[in-house]
CSV table of C-alpha atoms in Angstrom, one decimal:
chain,number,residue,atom,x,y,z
M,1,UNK,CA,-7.8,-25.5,8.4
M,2,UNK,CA,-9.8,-25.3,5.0
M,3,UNK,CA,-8.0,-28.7,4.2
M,4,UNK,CA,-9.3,-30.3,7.3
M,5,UNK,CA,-12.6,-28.8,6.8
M,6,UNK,CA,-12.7,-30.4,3.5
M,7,UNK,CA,-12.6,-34.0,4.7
M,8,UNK,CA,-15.7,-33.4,6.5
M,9,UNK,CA,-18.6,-35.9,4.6
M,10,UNK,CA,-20.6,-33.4,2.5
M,11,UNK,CA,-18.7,-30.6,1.6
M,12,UNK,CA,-16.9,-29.8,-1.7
M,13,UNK,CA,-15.2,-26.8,-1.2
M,14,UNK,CA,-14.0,-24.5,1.2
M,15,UNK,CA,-12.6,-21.1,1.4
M,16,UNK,CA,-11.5,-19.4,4.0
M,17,UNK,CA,-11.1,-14.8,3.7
M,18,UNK,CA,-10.1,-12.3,5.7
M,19,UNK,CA,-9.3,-8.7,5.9
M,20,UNK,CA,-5.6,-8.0,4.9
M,21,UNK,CA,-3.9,-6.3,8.2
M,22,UNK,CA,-4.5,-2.6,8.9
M,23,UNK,CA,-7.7,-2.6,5.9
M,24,UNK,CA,-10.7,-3.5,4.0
M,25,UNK,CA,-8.9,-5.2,1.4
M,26,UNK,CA,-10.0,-9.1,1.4
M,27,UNK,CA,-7.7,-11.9,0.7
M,28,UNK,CA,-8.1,-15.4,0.3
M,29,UNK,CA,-6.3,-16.9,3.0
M,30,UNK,CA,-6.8,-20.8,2.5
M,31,UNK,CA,-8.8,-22.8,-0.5
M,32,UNK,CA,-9.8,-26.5,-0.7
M,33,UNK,CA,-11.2,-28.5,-3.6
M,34,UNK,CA,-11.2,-25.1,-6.2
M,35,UNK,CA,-8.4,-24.9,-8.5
M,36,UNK,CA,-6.9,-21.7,-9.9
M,37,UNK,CA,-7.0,-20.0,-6.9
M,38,UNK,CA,-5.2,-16.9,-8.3
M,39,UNK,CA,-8.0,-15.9,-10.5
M,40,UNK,CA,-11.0,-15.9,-8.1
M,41,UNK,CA,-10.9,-12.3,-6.3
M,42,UNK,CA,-10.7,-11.0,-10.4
M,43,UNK,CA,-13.7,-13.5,-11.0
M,44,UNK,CA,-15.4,-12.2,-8.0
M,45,UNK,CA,-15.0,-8.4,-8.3
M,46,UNK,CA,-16.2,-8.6,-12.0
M,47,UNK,CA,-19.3,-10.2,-11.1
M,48,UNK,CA,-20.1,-7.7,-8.0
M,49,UNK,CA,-19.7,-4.8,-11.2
M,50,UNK,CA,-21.7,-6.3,-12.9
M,51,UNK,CA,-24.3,-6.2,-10.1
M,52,UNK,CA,-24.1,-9.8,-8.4
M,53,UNK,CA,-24.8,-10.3,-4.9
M,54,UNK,CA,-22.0,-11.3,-2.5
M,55,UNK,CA,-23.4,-13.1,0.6
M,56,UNK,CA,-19.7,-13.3,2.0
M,57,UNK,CA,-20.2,-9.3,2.3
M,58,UNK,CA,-23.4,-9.7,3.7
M,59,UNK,CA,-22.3,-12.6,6.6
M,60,UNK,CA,-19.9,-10.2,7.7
M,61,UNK,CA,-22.1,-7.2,7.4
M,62,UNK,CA,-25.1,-8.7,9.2
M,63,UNK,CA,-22.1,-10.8,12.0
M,64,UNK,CA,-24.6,-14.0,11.0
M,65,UNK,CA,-24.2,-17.1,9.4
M,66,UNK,CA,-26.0,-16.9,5.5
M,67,UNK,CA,-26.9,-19.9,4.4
M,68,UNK,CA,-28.0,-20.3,0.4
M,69,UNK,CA,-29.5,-23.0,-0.6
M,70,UNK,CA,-29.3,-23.7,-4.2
M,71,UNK,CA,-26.5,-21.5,-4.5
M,72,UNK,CA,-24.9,-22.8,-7.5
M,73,UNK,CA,-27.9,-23.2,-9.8
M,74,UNK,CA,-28.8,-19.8,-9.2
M,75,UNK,CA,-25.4,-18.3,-10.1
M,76,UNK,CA,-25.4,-20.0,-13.5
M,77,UNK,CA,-28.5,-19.0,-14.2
M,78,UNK,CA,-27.9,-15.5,-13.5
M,79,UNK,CA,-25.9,-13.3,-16.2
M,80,UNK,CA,-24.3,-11.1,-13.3
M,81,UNK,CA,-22.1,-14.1,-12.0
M,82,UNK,CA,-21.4,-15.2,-15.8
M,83,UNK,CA,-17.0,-14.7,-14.8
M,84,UNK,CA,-17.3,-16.8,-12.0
M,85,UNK,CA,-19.6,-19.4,-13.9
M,86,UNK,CA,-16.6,-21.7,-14.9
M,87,UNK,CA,-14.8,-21.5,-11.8
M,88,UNK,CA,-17.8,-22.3,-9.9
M,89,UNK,CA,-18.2,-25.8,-12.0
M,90,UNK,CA,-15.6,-27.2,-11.4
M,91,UNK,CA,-17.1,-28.6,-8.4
M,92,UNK,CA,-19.9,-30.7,-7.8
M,93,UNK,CA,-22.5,-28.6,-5.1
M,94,UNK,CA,-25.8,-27.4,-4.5
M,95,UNK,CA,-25.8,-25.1,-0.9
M,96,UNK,CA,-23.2,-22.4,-0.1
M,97,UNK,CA,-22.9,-21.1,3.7
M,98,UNK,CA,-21.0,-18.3,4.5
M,99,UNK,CA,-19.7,-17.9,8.4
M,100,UNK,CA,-18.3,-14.7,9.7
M,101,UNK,CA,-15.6,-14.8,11.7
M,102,UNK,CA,-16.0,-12.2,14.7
M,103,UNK,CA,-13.9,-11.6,17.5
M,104,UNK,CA,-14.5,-8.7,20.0
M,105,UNK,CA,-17.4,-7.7,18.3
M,106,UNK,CA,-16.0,-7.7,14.7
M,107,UNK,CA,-16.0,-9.4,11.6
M,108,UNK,CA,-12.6,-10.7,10.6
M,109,UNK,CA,-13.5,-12.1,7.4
M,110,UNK,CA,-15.7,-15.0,6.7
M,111,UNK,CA,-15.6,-19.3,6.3
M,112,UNK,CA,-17.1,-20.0,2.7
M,113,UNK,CA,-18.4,-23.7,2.3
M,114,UNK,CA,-19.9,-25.6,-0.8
M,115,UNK,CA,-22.3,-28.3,0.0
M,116,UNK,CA,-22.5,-31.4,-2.0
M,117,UNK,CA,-25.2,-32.6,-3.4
M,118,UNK,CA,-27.3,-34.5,-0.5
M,119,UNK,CA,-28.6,-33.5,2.9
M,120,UNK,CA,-27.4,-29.8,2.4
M,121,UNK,CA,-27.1,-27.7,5.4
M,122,UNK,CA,-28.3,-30.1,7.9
M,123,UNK,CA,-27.9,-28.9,11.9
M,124,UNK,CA,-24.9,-30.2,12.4
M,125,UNK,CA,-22.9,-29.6,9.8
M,126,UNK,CA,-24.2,-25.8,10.0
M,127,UNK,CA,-23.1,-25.9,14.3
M,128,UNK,CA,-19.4,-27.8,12.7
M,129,UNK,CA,-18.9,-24.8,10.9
M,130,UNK,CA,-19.5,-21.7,13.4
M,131,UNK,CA,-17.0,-24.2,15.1
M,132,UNK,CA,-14.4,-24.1,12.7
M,133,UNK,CA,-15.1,-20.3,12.7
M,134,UNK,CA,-14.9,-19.6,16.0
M,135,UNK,CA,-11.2,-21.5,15.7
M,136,UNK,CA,-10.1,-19.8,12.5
M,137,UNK,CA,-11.4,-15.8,14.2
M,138,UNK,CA,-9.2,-16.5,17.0
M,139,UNK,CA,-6.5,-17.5,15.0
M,140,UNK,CA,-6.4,-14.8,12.5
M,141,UNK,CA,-7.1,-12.2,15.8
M,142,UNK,CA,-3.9,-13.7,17.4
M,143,UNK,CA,-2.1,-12.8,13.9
M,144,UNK,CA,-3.5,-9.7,13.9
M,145,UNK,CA,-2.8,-8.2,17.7
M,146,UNK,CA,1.1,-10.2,16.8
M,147,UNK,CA,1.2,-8.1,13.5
M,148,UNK,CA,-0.2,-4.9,15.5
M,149,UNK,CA,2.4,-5.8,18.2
M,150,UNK,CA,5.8,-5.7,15.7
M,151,UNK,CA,4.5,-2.3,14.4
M,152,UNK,CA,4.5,-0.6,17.8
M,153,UNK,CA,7.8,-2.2,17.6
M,154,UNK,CA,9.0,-0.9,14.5
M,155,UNK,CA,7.7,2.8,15.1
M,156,UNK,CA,9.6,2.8,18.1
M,157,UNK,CA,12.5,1.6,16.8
M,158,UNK,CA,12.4,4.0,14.1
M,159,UNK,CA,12.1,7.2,16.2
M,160,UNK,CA,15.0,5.5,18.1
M,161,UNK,CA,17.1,5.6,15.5
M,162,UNK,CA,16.2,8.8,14.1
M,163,UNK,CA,16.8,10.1,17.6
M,164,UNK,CA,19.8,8.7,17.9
M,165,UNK,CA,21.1,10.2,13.9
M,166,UNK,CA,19.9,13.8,14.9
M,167,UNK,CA,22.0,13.7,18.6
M,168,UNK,CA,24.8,12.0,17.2
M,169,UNK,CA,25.6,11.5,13.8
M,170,UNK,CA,24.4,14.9,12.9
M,171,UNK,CA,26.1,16.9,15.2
M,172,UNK,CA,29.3,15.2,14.3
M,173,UNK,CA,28.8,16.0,10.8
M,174,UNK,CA,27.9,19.6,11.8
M,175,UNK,CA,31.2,20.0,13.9
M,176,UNK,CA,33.3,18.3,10.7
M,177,UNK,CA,31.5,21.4,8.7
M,178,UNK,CA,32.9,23.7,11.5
M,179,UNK,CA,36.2,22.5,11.1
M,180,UNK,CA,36.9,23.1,7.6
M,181,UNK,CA,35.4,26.4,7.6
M,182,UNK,CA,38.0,27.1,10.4
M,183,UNK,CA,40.3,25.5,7.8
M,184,UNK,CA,39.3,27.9,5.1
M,185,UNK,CA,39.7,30.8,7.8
M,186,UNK,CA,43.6,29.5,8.2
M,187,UNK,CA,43.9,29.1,4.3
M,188,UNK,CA,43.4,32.4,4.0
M,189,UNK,CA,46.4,33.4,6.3
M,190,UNK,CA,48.8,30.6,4.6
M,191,UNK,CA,51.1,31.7,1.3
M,192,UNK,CA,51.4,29.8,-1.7
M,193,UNK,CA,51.8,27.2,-3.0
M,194,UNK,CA,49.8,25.8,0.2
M,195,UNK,CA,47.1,28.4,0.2
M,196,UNK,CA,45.3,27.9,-2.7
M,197,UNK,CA,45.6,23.9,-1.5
M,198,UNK,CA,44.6,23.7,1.9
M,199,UNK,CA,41.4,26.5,0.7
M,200,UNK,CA,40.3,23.9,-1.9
M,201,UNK,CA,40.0,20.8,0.7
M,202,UNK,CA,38.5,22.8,3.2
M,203,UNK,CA,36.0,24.0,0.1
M,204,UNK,CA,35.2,20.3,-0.6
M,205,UNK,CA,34.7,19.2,2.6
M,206,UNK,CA,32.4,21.7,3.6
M,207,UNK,CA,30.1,20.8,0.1
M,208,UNK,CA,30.1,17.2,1.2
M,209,UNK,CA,28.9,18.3,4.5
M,210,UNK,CA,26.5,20.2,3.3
M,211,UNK,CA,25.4,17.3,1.0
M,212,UNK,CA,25.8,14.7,3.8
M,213,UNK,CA,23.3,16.8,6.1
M,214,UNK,CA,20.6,17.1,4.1
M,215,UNK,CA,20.4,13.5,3.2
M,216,UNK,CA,20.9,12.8,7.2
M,217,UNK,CA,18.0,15.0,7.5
M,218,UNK,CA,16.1,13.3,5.0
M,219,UNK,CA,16.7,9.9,6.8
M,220,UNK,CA,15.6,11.5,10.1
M,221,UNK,CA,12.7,13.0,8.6
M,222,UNK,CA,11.6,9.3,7.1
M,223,UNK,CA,12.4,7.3,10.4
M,224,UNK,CA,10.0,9.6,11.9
M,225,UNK,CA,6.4,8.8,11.9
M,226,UNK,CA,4.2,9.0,8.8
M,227,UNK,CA,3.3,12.0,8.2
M,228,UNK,CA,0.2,10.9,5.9
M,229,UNK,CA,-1.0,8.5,8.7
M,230,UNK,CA,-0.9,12.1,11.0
M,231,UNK,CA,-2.3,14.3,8.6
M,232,UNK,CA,-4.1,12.6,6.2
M,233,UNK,CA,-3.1,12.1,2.7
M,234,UNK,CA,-4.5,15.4,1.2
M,235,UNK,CA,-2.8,17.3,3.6
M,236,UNK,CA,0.5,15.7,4.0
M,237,UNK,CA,1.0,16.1,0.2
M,238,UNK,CA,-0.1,19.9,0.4
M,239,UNK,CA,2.3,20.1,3.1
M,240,UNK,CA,5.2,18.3,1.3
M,241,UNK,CA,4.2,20.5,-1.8
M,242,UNK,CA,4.4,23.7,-0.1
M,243,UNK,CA,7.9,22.6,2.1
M,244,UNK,CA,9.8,21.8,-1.2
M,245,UNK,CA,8.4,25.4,-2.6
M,246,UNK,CA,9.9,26.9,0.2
M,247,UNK,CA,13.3,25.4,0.6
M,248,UNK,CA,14.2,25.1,-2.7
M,249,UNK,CA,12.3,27.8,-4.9
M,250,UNK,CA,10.4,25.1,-7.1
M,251,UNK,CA,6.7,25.2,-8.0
M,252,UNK,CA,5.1,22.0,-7.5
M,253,UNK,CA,1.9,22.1,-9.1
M,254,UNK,CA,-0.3,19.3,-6.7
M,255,UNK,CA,-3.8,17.6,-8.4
M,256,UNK,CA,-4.7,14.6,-6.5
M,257,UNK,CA,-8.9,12.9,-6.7
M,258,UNK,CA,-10.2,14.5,-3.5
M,259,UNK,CA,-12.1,11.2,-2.8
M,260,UNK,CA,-9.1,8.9,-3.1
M,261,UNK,CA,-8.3,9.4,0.5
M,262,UNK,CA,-11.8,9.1,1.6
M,263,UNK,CA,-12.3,5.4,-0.6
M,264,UNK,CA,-9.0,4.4,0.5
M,265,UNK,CA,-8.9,3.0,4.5
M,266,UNK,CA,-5.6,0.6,4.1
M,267,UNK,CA,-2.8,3.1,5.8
M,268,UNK,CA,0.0,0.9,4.3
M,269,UNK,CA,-1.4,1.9,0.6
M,270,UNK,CA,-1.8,5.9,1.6
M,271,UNK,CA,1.3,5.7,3.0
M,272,UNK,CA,3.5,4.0,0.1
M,273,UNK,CA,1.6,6.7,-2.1
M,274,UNK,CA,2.5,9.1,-0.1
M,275,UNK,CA,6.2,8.1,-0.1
M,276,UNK,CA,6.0,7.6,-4.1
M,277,UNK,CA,5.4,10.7,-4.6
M,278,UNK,CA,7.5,12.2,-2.5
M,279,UNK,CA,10.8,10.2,-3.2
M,280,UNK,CA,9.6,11.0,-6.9
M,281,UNK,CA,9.5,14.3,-6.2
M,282,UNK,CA,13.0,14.8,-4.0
M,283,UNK,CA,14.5,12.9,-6.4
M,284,UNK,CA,13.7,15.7,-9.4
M,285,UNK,CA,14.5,18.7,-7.1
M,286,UNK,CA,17.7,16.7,-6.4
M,287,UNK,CA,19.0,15.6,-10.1
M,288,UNK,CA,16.8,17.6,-12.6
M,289,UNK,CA,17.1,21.4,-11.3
M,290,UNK,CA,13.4,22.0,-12.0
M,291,UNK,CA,11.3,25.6,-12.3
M,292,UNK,CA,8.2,23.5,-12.0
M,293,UNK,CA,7.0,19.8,-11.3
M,294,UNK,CA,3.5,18.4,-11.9
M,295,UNK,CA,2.0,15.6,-9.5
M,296,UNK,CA,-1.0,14.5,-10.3
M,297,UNK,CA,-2.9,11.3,-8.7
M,298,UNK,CA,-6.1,9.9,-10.1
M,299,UNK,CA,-8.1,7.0,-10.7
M,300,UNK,CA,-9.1,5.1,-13.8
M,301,UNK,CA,-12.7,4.9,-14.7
M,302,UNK,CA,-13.7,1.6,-13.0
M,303,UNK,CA,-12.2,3.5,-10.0
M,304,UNK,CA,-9.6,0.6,-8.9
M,305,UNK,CA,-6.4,1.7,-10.3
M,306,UNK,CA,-4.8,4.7,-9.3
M,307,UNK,CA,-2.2,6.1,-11.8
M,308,UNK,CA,0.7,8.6,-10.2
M,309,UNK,CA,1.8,10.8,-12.4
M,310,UNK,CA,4.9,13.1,-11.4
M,311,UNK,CA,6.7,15.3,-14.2
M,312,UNK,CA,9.4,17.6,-13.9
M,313,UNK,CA,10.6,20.4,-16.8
M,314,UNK,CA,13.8,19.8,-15.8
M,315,UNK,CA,17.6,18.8,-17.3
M,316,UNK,CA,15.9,15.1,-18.2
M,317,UNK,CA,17.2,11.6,-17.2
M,318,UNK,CA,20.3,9.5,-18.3
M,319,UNK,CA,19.5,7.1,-20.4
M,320,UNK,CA,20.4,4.6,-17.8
M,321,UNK,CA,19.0,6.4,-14.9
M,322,UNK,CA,16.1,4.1,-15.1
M,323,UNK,CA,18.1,1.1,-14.0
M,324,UNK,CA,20.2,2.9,-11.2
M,325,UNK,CA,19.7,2.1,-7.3
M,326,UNK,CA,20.5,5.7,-6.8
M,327,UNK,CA,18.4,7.5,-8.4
M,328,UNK,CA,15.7,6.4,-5.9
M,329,UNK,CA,13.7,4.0,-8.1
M,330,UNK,CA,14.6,1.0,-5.8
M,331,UNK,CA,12.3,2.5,-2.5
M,332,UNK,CA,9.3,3.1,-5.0
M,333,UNK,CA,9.2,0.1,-7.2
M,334,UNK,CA,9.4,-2.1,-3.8
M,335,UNK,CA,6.8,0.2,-2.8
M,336,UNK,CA,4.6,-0.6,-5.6
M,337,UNK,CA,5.0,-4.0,-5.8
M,338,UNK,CA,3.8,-4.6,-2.9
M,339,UNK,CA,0.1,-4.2,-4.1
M,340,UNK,CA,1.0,-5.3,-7.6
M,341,UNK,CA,1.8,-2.3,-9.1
M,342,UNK,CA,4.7,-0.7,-11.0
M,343,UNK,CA,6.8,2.4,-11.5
M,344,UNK,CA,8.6,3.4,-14.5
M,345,UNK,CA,10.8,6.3,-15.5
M,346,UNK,CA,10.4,8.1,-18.8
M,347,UNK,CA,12.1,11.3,-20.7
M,348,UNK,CA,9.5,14.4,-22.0
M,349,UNK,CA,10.5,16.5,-25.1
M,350,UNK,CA,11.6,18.8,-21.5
M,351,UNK,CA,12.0,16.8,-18.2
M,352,UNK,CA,11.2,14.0,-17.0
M,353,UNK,CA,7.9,11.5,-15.9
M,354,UNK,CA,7.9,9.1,-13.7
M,355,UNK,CA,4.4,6.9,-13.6
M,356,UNK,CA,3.5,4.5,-10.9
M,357,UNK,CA,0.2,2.5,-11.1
M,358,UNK,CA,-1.0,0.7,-8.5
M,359,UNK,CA,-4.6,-1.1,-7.8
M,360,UNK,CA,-6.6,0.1,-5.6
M,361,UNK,CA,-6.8,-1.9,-2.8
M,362,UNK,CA,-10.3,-0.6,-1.4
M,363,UNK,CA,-13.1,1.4,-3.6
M,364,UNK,CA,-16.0,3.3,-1.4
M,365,UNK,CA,-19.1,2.8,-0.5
M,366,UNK,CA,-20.7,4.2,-3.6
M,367,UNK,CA,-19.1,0.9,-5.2
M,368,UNK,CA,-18.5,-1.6,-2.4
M,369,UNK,CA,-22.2,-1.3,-2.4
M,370,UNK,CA,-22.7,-2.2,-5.7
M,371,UNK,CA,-24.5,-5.6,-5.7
M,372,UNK,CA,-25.0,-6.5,-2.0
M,373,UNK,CA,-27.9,-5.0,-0.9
């Protein structure tokens, strides 16, 4: 669509945003006529710090079309904008206009156009463009109810699943455990050389139940639905905290920014925090044998990274337990990567760190503010 909205007479650029599903995180979701594409939300954000107004905020804050005539002159002009000043030249324009797109009473995102040097925002091209946004808002609604749609899907399909573990697989693992303690019972009856035999299988067996239970029971608890999405970050952490303190006698000593939660409105980020720090911290409880582990979650000054910090004063990693798929570093690297992020596993002088930093996806209002009133 931005393409074809390019090879309208009179226009020398076109962009076209949105909200990324289930947030207030905007993302570029077509370009024409700018180059280096990759580096313009960076540009952008550095420029709105600095205190530079963004009328694509405003269009979708005021659900009208903003038209700026001049635009480009008064950007270069202006210090604030000085990131985006190169990007902005590479294009020959005068006028910007910024069209929200709304559907069901909301704005979606916006249609960003650079005029051309000439008539500017004549009529009709200004009635072409709440067109092409009327087309592009139902378009990105239609994704959104589709991608709304194969998450019902998913959650149901999840609890299905970890239904169908706990009635099923679980109690057949729980009547395996009752067998070899029956086996033990009959080991103790039996003479040697077969007694000390048959009592050291039926010892075994019962340990790998034991250890194939709780992992089922960790699988079922996952499948089920988020917990931080029912509780709230804060106080799905608190409650992880205090249910690893209880079953397995380790402090966990929990510091997390109280505001994160409150700047933060993408679920899909709270949640892959949420599971960070939690896989991080079964995983210590699980190889280190730990008295204490410290989680701690804060951002960095300009407020849009957030750096996960969780150390254990346990038995300390292998050296190759960095690169191992089972030591659980597979589930949070994936998880981090998907907003750009990373996760990496380091040994203390007693224990272990592992650090995962992500970029905030959203800040609050105290800085989304920043530069558009």
């Amino acid at each position: 669509m931005a393409a074809e909205i390019q090879l309208s007479p009179g226009i020398a650029g076109t962009q076209i945003m949105t909200f990324a599903p289930g947030g207030d995180r905007l993302q570029l979701m077509g370009s024409a006529g700018f180059s280096d594409v990759e580096t313009f939300f960076d540009l952008l954000m550095a420029s709105r710090d600095r205190g530079a107004e963004l009328a694509t905020l405003r269009s979708m804050g005021e659900r009208r079309q903003c038209v700026l005539p001049g635009r480009r002159a008064q950007m270069l002009a202006d210090p604030n904008w000085e990131p985006m000043h190169a990007y902005v030249s590479q294009l020959d324009w005068e006028d910007f206009v910024s069209t929200p797109l709304l559907s069901r009473g909301k704005a979606l995102g916006a249609l960003n156009v650079y005029l051309a040097p000439g008539p500017g925002a004549t009529p009709v091209i200004l009635d072409f463009l709440g067109a092409m946004a009327e087309q592009a808002a139902l378009a990105v609604d239609y994704a959104t109810l589709i991608h709304e749609e194969r998450d019902a899907v998913r959650r149901e399909e999840r609890k299905r699943l970890a239904r169908d573990l706990h009635d099923s697989v679980v109690q057949h693992v729980f009547s395996i455990g009752m067998q070899a303690k029956a086996l033990g019972g009959i080991a103790r009856r039996l003479t040697d050389p077969l007694a000390p035999r048959v009592d050291a299988v039926a010892t075994e067996v019962t340990g790998l139940v034991d250890a194939v239970q709780r992992d089922l029971r960790g699988v079922v608890l996952a499948l089920q639905p988020s917990v931080s999405a029912k509780l709230g970050l804060l106080p799905a952490l608190h409650a992880l905290a205090e249910g690893i303190e209880r079953r397995h006698g380790v402090s966990v000593d929990l510091a997390v920014d109280p505001l994160l939660e409150e700047d933060v409105k993408e679920p899909a980020f709270t949640e892959d925090v949420y599971q960070i720090i939690s896989e991080a911290l079964h995983n210590a409880v699980k190889h280190a044998a730990p008295t204490l582990v410290r989680v701690s979650a804060w951002r960095e000054t300009d407020r849009r990274r957030l750096r996960i910090d969780v150390v254990d004063d346990g038995l300390g990693v292998p050296t190759d337990a960095a690169e191992r798929s089972g030591y659980g570093l597979v589930s949070m690297r994936d998880r981090a990567s998907r907003w750009g992020g990373s996760v990496a596993v380091t040994a203390e002088k007693r224990g272990t760190r592992v650090r995962a930093e992500l970029p905030v996806p959203y800040v609050g209002a105290e800085q989304r503010d920043k530069g558009t009133a």
